[in-house]
Tab-separated table of C-alpha atoms and ligand atoms in Angstrom:
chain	number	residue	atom	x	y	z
A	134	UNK	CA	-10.243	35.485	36.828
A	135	UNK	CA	-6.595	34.824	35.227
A	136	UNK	CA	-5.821	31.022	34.002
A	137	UNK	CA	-4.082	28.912	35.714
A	138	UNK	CA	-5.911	28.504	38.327
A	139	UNK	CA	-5.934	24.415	39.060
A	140	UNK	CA	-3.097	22.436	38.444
A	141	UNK	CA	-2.548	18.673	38.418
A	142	UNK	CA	-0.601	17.478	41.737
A	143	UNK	CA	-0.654	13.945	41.379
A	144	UNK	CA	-2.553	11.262	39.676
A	145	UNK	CA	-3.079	7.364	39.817
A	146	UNK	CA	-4.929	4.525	38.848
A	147	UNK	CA	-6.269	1.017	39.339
A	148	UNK	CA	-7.733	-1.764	36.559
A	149	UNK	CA	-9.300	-5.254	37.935
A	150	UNK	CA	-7.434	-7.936	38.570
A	151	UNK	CA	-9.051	-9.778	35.471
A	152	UNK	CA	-7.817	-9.672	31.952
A	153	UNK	CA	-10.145	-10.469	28.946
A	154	UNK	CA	-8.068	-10.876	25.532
A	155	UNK	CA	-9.721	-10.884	22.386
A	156	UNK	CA	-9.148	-14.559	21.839
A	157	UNK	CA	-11.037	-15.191	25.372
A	158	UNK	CA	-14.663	-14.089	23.819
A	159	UNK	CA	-14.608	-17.414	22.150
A	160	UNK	CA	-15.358	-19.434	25.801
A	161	UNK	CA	-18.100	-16.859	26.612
A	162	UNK	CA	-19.534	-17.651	23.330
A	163	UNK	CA	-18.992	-14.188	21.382
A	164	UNK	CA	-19.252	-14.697	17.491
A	165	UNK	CA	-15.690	-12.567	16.993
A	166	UNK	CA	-12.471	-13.084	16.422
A	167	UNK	CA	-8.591	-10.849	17.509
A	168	UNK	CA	-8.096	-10.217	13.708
A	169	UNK	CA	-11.579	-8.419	13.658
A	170	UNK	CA	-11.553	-6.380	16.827
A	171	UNK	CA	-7.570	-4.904	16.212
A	172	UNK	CA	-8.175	-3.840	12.685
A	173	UNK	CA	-11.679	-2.209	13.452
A	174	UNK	CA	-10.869	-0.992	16.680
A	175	UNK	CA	-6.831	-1.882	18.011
A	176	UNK	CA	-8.243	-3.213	21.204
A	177	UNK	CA	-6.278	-6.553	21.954
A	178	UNK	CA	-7.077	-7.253	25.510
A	179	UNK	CA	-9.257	-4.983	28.493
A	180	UNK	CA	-9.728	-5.765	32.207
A	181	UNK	CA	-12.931	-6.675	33.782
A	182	UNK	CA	-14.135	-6.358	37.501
A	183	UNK	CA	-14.406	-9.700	39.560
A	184	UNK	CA	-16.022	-10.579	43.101
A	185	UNK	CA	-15.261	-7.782	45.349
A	186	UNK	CA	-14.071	-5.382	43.082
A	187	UNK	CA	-16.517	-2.197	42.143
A	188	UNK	CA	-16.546	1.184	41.165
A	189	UNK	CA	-15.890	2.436	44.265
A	190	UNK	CA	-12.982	-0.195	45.304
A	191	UNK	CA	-11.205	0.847	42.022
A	192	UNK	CA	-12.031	4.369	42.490
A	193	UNK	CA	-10.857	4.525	46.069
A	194	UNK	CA	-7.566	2.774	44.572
A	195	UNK	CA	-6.547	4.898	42.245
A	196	UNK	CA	-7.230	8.125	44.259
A	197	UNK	CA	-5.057	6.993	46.853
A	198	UNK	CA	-2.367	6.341	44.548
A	199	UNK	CA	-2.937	9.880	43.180
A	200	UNK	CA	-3.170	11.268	46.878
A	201	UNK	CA	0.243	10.476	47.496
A	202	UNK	CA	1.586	11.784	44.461
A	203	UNK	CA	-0.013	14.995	45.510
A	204	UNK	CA	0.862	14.741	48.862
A	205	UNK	CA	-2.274	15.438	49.605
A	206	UNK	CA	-4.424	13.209	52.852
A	207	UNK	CA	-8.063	12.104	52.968
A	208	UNK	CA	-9.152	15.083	55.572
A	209	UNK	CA	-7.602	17.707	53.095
A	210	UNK	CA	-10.190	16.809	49.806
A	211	UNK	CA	-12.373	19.757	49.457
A	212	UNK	CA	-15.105	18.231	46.935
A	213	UNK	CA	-14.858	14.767	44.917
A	214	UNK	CA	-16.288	14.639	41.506
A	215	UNK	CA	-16.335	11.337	40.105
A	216	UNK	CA	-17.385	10.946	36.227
A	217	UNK	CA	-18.762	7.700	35.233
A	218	UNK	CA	-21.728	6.089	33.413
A	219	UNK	CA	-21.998	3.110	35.664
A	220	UNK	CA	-22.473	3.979	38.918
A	221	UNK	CA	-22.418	1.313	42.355
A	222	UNK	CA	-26.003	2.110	42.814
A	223	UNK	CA	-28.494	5.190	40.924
A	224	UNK	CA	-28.795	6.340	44.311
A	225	UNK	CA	-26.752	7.490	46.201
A	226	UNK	CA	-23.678	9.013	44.209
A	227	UNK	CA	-20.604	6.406	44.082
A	228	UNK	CA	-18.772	9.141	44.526
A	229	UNK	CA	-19.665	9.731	48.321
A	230	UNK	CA	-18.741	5.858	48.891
A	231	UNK	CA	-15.675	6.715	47.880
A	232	UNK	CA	-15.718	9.496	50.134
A	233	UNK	CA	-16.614	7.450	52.643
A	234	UNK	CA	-13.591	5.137	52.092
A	235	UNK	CA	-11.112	7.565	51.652
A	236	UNK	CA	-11.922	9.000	55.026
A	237	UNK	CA	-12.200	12.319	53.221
A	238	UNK	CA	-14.099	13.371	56.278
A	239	UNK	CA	-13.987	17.497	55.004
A	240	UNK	CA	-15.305	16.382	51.178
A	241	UNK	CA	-18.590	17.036	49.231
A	242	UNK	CA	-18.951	14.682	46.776
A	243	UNK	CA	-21.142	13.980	43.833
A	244	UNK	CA	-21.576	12.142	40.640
A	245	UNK	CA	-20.900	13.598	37.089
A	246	UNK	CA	-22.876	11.939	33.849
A	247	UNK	CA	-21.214	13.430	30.713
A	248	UNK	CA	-20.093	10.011	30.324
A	249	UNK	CA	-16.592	9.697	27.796
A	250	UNK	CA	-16.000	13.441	28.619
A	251	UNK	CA	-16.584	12.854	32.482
A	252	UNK	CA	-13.242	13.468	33.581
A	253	UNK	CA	-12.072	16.398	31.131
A	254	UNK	CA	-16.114	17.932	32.336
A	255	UNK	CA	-14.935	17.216	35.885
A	256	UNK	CA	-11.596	18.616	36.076
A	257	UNK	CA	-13.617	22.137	34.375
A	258	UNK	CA	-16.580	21.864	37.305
A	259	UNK	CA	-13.361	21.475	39.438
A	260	UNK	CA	-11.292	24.522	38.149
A	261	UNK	CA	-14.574	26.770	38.261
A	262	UNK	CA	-15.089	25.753	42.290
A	263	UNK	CA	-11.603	26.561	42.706
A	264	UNK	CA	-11.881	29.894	40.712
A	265	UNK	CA	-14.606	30.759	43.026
A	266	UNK	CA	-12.637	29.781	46.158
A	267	UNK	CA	-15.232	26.984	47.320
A	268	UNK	CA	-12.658	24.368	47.506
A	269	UNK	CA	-8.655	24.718	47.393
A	270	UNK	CA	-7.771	20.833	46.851
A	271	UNK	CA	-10.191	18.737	44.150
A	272	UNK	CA	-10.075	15.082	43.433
A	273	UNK	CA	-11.397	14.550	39.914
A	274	UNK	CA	-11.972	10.809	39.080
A	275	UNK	CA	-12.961	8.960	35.960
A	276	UNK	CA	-13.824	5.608	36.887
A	277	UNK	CA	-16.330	2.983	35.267
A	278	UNK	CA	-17.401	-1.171	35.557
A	279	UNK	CA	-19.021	-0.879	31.899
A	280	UNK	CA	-18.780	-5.004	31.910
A	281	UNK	CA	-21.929	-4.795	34.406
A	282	UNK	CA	-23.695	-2.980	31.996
A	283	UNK	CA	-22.824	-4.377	28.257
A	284	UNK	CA	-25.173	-6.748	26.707
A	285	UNK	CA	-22.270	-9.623	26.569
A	286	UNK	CA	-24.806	-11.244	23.386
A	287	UNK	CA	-23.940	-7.881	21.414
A	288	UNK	CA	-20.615	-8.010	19.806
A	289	UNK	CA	-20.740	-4.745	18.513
A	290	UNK	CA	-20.835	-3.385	21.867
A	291	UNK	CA	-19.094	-5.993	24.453
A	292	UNK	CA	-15.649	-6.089	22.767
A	293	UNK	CA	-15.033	-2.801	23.039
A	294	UNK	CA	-15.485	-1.189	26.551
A	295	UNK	CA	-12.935	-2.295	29.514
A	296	UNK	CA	-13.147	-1.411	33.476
A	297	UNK	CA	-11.429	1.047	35.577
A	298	UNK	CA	-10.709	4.056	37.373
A	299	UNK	CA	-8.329	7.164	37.009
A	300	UNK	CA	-7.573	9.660	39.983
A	301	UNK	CA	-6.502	13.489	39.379
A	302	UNK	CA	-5.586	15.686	42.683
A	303	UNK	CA	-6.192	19.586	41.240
A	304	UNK	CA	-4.089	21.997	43.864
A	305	UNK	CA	-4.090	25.738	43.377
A	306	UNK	CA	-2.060	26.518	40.619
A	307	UNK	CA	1.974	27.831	41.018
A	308	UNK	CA	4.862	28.616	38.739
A	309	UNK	CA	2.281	29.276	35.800
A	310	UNK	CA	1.264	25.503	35.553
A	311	UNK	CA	-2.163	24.062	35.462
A	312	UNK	CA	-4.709	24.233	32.860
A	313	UNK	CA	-4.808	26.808	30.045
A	314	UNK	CA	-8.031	26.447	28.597
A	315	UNK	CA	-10.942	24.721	28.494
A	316	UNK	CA	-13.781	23.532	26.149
A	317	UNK	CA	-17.264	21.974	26.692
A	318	UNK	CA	-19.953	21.146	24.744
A	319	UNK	CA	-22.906	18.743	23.785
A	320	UNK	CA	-26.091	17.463	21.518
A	321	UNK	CA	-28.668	16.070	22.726
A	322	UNK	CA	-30.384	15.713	19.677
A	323	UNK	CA	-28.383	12.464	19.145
A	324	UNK	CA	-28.471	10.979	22.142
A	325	UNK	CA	-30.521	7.861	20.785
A	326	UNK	CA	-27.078	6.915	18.947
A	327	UNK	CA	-25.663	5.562	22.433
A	328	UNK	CA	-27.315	4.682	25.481
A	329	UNK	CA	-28.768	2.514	27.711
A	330	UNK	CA	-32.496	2.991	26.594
A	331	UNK	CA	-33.815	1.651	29.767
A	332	UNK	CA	-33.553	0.411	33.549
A	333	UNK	CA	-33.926	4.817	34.207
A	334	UNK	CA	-37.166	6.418	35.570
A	335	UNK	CA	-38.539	6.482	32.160
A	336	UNK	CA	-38.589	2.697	31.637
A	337	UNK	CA	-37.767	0.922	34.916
A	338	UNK	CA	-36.833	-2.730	34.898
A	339	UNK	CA	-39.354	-5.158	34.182
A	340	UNK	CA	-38.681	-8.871	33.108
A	341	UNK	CA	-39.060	-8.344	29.620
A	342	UNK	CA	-36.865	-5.316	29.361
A	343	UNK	CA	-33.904	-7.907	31.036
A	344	UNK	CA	-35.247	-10.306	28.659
A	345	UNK	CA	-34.037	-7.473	25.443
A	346	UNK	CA	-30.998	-5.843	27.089
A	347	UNK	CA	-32.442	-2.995	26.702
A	348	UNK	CA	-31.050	-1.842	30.282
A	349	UNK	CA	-27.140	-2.765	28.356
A	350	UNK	CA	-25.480	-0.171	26.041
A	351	UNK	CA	-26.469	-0.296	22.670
A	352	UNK	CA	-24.525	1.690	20.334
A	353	UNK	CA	-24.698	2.866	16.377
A	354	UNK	CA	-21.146	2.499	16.049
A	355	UNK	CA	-20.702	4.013	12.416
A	356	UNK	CA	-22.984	7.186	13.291
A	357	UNK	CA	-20.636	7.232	16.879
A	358	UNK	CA	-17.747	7.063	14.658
A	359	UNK	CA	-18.137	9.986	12.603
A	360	UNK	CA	-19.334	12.591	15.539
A	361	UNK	CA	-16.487	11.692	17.203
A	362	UNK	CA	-13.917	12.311	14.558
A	363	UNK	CA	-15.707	15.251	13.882
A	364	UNK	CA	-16.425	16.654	17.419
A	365	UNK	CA	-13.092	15.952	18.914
A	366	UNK	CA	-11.399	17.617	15.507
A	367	UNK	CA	-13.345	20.708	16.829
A	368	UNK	CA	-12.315	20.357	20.638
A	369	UNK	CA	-8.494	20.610	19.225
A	370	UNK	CA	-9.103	23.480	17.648
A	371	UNK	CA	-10.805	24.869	20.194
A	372	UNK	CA	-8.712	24.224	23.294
A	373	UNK	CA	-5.471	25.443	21.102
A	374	UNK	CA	-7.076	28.878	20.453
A	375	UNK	CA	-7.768	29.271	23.978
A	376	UNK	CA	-5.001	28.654	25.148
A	377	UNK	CA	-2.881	31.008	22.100
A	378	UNK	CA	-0.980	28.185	21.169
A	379	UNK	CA	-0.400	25.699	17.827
A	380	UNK	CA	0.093	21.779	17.616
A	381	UNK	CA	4.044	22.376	17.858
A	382	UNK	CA	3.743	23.951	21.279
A	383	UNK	CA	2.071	20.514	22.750
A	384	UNK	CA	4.450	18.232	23.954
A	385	UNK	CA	1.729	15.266	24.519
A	386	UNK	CA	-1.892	14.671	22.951
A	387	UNK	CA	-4.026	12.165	25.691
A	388	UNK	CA	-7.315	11.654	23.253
A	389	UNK	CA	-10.012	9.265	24.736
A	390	UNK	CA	-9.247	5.826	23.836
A	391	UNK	CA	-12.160	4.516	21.935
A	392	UNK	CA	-10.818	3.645	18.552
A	393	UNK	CA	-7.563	3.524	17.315
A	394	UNK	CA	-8.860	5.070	13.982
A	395	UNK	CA	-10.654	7.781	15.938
A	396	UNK	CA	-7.433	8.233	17.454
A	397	UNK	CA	-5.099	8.571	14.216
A	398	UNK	CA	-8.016	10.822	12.462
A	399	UNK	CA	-8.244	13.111	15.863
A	400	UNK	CA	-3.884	13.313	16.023
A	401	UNK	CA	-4.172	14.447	12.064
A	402	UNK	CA	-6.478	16.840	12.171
A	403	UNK	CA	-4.437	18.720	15.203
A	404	UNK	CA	-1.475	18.495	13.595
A	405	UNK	CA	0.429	16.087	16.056
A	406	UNK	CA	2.614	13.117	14.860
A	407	UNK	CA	1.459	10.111	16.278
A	408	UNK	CA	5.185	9.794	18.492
A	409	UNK	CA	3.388	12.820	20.250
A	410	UNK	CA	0.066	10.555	21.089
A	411	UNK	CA	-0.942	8.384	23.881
A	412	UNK	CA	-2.373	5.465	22.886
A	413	UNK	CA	-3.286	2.022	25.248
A	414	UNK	CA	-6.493	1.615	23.856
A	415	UNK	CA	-4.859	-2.098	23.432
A	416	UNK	CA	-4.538	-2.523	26.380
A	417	UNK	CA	-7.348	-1.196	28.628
A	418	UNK	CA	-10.116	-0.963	25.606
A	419	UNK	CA	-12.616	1.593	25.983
A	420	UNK	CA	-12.585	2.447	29.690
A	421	UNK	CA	-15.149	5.876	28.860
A	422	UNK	CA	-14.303	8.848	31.670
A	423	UNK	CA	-11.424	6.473	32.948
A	424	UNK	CA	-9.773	6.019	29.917
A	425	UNK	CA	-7.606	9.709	29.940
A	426	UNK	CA	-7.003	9.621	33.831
A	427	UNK	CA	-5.969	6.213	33.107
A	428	UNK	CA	-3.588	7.238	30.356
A	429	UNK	CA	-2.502	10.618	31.918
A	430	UNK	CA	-1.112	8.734	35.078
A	431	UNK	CA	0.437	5.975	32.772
A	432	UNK	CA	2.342	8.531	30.716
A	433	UNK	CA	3.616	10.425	34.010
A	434	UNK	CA	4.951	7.816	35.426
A	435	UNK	CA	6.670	6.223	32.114
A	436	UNK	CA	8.230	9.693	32.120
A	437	UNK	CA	6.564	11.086	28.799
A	438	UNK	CA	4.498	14.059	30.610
A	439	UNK	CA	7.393	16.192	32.831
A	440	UNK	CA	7.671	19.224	34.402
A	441	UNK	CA	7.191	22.025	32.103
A	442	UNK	CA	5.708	20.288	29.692
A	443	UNK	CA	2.172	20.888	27.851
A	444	UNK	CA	-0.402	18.768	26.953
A	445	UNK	CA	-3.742	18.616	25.466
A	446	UNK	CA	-6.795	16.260	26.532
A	447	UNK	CA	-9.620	15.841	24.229
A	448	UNK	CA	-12.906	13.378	25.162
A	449	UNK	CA	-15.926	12.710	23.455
A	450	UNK	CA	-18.894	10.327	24.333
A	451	UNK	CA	-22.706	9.115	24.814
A	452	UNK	CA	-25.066	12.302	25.185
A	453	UNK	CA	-23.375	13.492	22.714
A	454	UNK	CA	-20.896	15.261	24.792
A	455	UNK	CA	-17.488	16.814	24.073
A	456	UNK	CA	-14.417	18.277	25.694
A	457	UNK	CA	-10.940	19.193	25.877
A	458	UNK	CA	-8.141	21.095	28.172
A	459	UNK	CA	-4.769	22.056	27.879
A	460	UNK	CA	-2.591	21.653	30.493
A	461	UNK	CA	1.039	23.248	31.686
A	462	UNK	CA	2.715	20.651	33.827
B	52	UT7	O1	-16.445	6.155	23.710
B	52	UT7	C1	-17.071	6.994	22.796
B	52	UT7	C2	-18.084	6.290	22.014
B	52	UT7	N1	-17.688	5.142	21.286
B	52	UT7	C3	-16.968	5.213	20.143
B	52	UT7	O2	-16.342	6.200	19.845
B	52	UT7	C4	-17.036	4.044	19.214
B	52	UT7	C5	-17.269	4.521	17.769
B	52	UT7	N2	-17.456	3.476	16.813
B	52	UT7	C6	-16.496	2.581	16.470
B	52	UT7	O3	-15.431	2.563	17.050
B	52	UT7	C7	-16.756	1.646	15.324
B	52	UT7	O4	-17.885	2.080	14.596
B	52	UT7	C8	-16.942	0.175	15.746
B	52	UT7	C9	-15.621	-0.392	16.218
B	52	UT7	C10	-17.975	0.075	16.830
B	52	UT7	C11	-17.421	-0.665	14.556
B	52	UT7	O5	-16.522	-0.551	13.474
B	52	UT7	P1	-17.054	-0.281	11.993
B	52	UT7	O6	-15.891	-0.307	11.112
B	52	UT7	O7	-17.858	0.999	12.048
B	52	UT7	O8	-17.943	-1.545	11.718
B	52	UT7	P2	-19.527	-1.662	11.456
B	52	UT7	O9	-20.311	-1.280	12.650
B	52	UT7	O10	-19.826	-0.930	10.215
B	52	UT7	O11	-19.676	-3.229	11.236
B	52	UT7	C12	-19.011	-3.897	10.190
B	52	UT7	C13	-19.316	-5.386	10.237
B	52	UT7	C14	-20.798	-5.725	10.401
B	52	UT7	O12	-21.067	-6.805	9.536
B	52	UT7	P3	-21.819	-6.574	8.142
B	52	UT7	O13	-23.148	-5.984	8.498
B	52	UT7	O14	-20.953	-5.622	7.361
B	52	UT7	O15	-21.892	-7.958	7.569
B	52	UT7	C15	-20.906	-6.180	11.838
B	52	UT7	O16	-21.931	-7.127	12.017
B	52	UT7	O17	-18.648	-6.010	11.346
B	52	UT7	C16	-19.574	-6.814	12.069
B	52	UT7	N3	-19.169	-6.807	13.475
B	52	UT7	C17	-18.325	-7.718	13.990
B	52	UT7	N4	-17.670	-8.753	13.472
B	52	UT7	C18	-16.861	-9.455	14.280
B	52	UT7	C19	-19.557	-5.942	14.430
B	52	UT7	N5	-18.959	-6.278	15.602
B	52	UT7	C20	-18.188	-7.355	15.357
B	52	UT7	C21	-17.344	-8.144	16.147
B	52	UT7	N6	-16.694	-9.167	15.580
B	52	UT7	N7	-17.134	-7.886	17.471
């Protein structure tokens, strides 16, 4: 079947009402400090998820907001995917509570764990559905509360990720817009480098494994550091040749916000000046599969992603996993 099939009708999303700066890790006791975590990382502040706030409740918000962009109502959702590393609950899938509270009475709805690359994996599971006419309207979400499951005694892990949820509505594409290409890929092999190593079937919870953290994130951020840069550099490439098209014909590059350095390494190897490069990794830190939903709806609504227009998504995170799309707008 001919590309494009799925295009993007609307997006949104929704952060907790909490902010956490850099110089607020010093009342929770962190050994760190603002100079450390902007010149390592450029993270300056990220938002974390109070009483009454969850995955779902931010989920649910910022597919709303991305419903009525679309146009699109509850009852007319064909399938929800929702990416994410920290689900509500292991079981069932957040992603049929948020079915549940959209009222997206028509909707199947399931979980997807590629972590980082959940939403550029989701919006691909959602173009091949609609390629094989199961569904006609897709909401793709990337949504995470990764403050539940840092070990807040780790600075090398807790100042980094943030909480919150991006919505994408995917209708049928028109006019030639929607995406142009895709790329997936992973290694398992090096999936010791970033994880949570237990609080799975493998190692349930027990008192002493609370005791450790092992049930938190650990990460070896150097090792991280280089696949990234490397496997994202490849995802460029990648996405650009399938779609027949250089770094001059994208208008916008929305990278996964990890690491401002990641960033900068990731825009140089495509080829794209940093003016065409989304960055609010200060602002929202590491926010995994929500942070390109997050910064695609940002950048449509500050007017930098318009009709016509064509931009290129790259993600990379724990498994390892990899990704990218390019999209017509
Ligand atoms: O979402 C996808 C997956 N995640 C990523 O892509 C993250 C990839 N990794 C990174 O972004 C970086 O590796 C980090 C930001 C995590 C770390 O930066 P780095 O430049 O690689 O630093 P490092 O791990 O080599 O640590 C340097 C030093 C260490 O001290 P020593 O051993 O050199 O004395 C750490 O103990 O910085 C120390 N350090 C800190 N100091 C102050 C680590 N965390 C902190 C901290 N505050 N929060």
């Amino acid at each position: 079947m001919k590309r494009p099939i799925a295009m993007i009708a609307g997006t949104g999303h929704a952060v907790p009402r909490k902010c956490l700066t850099n110089h607020d890790f010093a009342s929770i006791g962190v050994e760190t400090s603002d100079e450390w975590i902007v010149e390592r990382t450029g993270i300056r502040q990220r938002y974390i998820a109070g009483d009454g706030e969850s995955l779902t409740s931010l989920s649910a918000d910022a597919a709303r907001i991305a419903m009525k962009a679309a146009g699109v109502t509850a009852p007319e959702l064909d399938v929800i995917i929702l990416g994410t590393a920290s689900p509500d609950r292991l079981l069932p899938a957040t992603a049929v509570e948020v079915q549940a509270a959209l009222g997206a009475t028509r909707a199947a709805a399931f979980d997807l764990s590629a972590a980082c690359s959940g939403w550029v994996y989701g919006m691909q599971v959602a173009e091949g559905l609609m390629a094989m006419g199961n569904a006609e309207t897709v909401l793709v979400i990337g949504a995470e509360t990764l403050s539940r499951i840092v070990n807040w005694k780790d600075r090398n892990t807790c100042v980094l990720f943030g909480d919150g949820a991006g919505a994408t509505v995917l209708k049928r594409s028109t006019k030639g817009r929607g995406i142009l290409s895709a790329f997936m890929r992973s290694d398992g092999t090096l999936a010791d480098l970033l994880q949570r190593s237990a609080g799975g079937s493998l190692r349930p919870v027990t008192p002493e494994i609370i005791e450790d953290g092992s049930n938190c994130i650990s990460m070896q951020g150097r090792e991280v550091f280089k696949n990234a840069v490397r496997s994202m550099a490849e995802a460029c490439d990648r996405a650009l040749d399938g779609a027949k098209l250089s770094a001059a014909d994208i208008d916008l590059l929305i990278p996964h916000q990890a690491n401002i350095r990641i960033i900068e390494a990731t825009a140089k190897h495509a080829g794209m000046p940093l003016e065409k490069v989304y960055v609010n990794v200060d602002r929202y830190g590491n926010t995994s599969a929500a942070s390109i939903p997050i910064a695609l709806d940002e950048a449509m609504r500050a007017g930098r992603v318009k009709e016509g227009m064509t931009v290129m998504f790259v993600a990379f995170g724990a498994g390892f996993t990899w990704g990218s799309i390019v999209v017509k707008f």
